[in-house]
């Protein structure tokens, strides 16, 4: 049916006491839930309703007509009342009707009207139908037969900025008397009324509520603008009914005198000062026998006073529960600290639909707030990715997202994103509120001003890091190595104050700054005049790291070093940029050379080659031996992009330098890769001569690593000429050397090549064992290209075993993996696998449609998923190619 637009009436239903019902009837609950939903859906459909969302055991239905919505609710309640339930179970459904003009994103409604409908429903009781004023006005003159309305007056509901006038539909022959509505009545709380809807955070709300059931002191921590206060108020509103004496809010942000903390709470709960006693003592006596929730908001600048007050209440008032918000914990016994995370963002590894994107908390918040600034704003396929990109650049910080959304009345989403390089000017709010909430800068200033001098200095210096960083780097770049404990203590304080986050990577703690905080701190670092010196220390540290890593990338510990460089890749890039900008060209070349094997293994071909070639162009006067090695790295990366002309040019220059220096190792290495270029171009005779010359020079130089590489490539050349026996012998010799030296990448590379030779000699079982070893090592090292190469052989082995659809899926995944890194197989490599014949064989066995389908399934797999699929052995088909896979 058509999706109702314009003025829409929502019907929301909710099964009351579902948890208790489940505990009572056990396995029969599923049938009860199914029956209830079926009855409701039948009544809604008969009245022209459009079901668009479920929430647990609740159902949202939209109607173009308020009268039809009421008719559906009445009919559903009558059907539910007439239904026979197991064990006379108390199956009671509460319903709410509200009319508004919601925004529509795809097939999903967004806006305050949905929240209002849900809140009205939560105020009611099972069997009750409640109407808002807007719906009442549309149906009052055309009520269904046997229905009248009861006026309840105005009620304040959770998270709604204005009271709602509520009515009950009194239905003939059905129960009409219910307990008082559940609402935020004035004498039960003083929680501030919110001017905008609370968006998302369902998981966080549930986790904080769960924490409050097990602890009497819970502190929400987070940086400025992270939404601590809003989350705390929402949780307090949700749990207010659990506290017979209410939930009481004390905002401490404007206070500067610690003595005013008890007074602010006393005013909130209505306790007056008792002459002759401290206000804290008076508060404790007044609350000693009361069961209530105290919310102390913004404690960070008055930590000692807040901690003393909370401790006094917790010790003397056994039924008082304290919820606080602060940049750092109160550090009291029994305190549960809950770090408020950024709003959830869509998974960057996926490309979900607009409807899925709209469900991500950060995107939902942006869309709802943007709709307030510009009512015509919608999330569309055209702007969805720009919105996601913007929310990601804003770190999912609610305040930043709200301020950015407010700009859509004058800028497009793309224009806002472009201007984020100066986000503190762009995201300057215009609301006349307390200063710390007016702008993003004010929120950052609030945190910065609370820091001691050494803490400020460290925060500013940390801004030179990109991505994550470790303690060793912090000590080298930002602190005094002689006082490492002092640096650690300062860093711990910044983590505690939510300005730096810590996260575990493979057993190592690393640190990160949100980009918004990093930009703020960088501005202060620049203003201090200290930035160049700190950036110099940063670049020297990462240059040293790369040079320590370079010889390790072909040794037994290469997996750990590859992982470390991967974690620090953003910092290594930043160091390269700074050294280049400073004109330190030889240092830039040293750093780029130290990373070329990492770039190759991780398939950063384009970036690595570009970095190396730029450094080579700028460092013509650099040390000749260094240039020769860097030229080899650039040439090898160009070779793997199949740019053979550029590869030849770079390698010939390296060869010339090696000959000029008389460096036999450098000459042998250049000859090796020039031989690969010749082999790839089908110039087998030239390739053989280059390899032969290189092997002799490598032996004379004692360069065993270069010799094993030459043996491997000579074997591939022999296989290309049809001599698989010689190829196997050469590879077995190279493999033995790699195993002795514990060179994992070398073992995997040669084992994978050896598997091809064994396969071509007619031993597919041995080939599978060898390629499996290779694949598992390359998976550990994170080498995309070589994993794809091994997968290709596993796909062909599957075809040989009669598993056509399986083979098509694996080879489709190989093609997608190669495309992702821009490194297709060279034509001559495909010939070694007899690739084209096998693909033709698979296509003919499956037929065009089944082949295309299986191939597409493979392309849709992630590389890791494809590897697991290929390694999971399956029985061979009996005789012909298996057409089902």
PDB file of C-alpha atoms in Angstrom, residues 105 354 357 363 366-367 370 376-390 408 412-414:
ATOM      1  CA  UNK A 105      13.272   8.982   4.995  1.00  0.00           C
ATOM      2  CA  UNK A 354      19.757   4.846   3.079  1.00  0.00           C
ATOM      3  CA  UNK A 357      22.166   4.628   7.462  1.00  0.00           C
ATOM      4  CA  UNK A 363      23.044  10.082  11.338  1.00  0.00           C
ATOM      5  CA  UNK A 366      22.012  14.986  12.280  1.00  0.00           C
ATOM      6  CA  UNK A 367      18.861  14.379  10.213  1.00  0.00           C
ATOM      7  CA  UNK A 370      18.835  19.424  10.318  1.00  0.00           C
ATOM      8  CA  UNK A 376      12.724  20.505   3.746  1.00  0.00           C
ATOM      9  CA  UNK A 377      15.906  18.595   4.643  1.00  0.00           C
ATOM     10  CA  UNK A 378      15.769  14.838   3.994  1.00  0.00           C
ATOM     11  CA  UNK A 379      18.310  12.035   3.983  1.00  0.00           C
ATOM     12  CA  UNK A 380      18.489  10.923   0.352  1.00  0.00           C
ATOM     13  CA  UNK A 381      20.666   8.600  -1.745  1.00  0.00           C
ATOM     14  CA  UNK A 382      22.337  11.757  -3.059  1.00  0.00           C
ATOM     15  CA  UNK A 383      23.410  13.216   0.313  1.00  0.00           C
ATOM     16  CA  UNK A 384      23.570  10.117   2.544  1.00  0.00           C
ATOM     17  CA  UNK A 385      27.273   9.416   2.133  1.00  0.00           C
ATOM     18  CA  UNK A 386      28.110  13.084   2.673  1.00  0.00           C
ATOM     19  CA  UNK A 387      26.136  13.037   5.941  1.00  0.00           C
ATOM     20  CA  UNK A 388      27.943   9.880   7.081  1.00  0.00           C
ATOM     21  CA  UNK A 389      31.321  11.390   6.168  1.00  0.00           C
ATOM     22  CA  UNK A 390      30.480  14.565   8.092  1.00  0.00           C
ATOM     23  CA  UNK A 408      22.005  23.258   6.687  1.00  0.00           C
ATOM     24  CA  UNK A 412      24.905  22.057   1.889  1.00  0.00           C
ATOM     25  CA  UNK A 413      26.217  19.035   3.772  1.00  0.00           C
ATOM     26  CA  UNK A 414      29.211  18.923   1.418  1.00  0.00           C
TER      27      UNK A 414
END
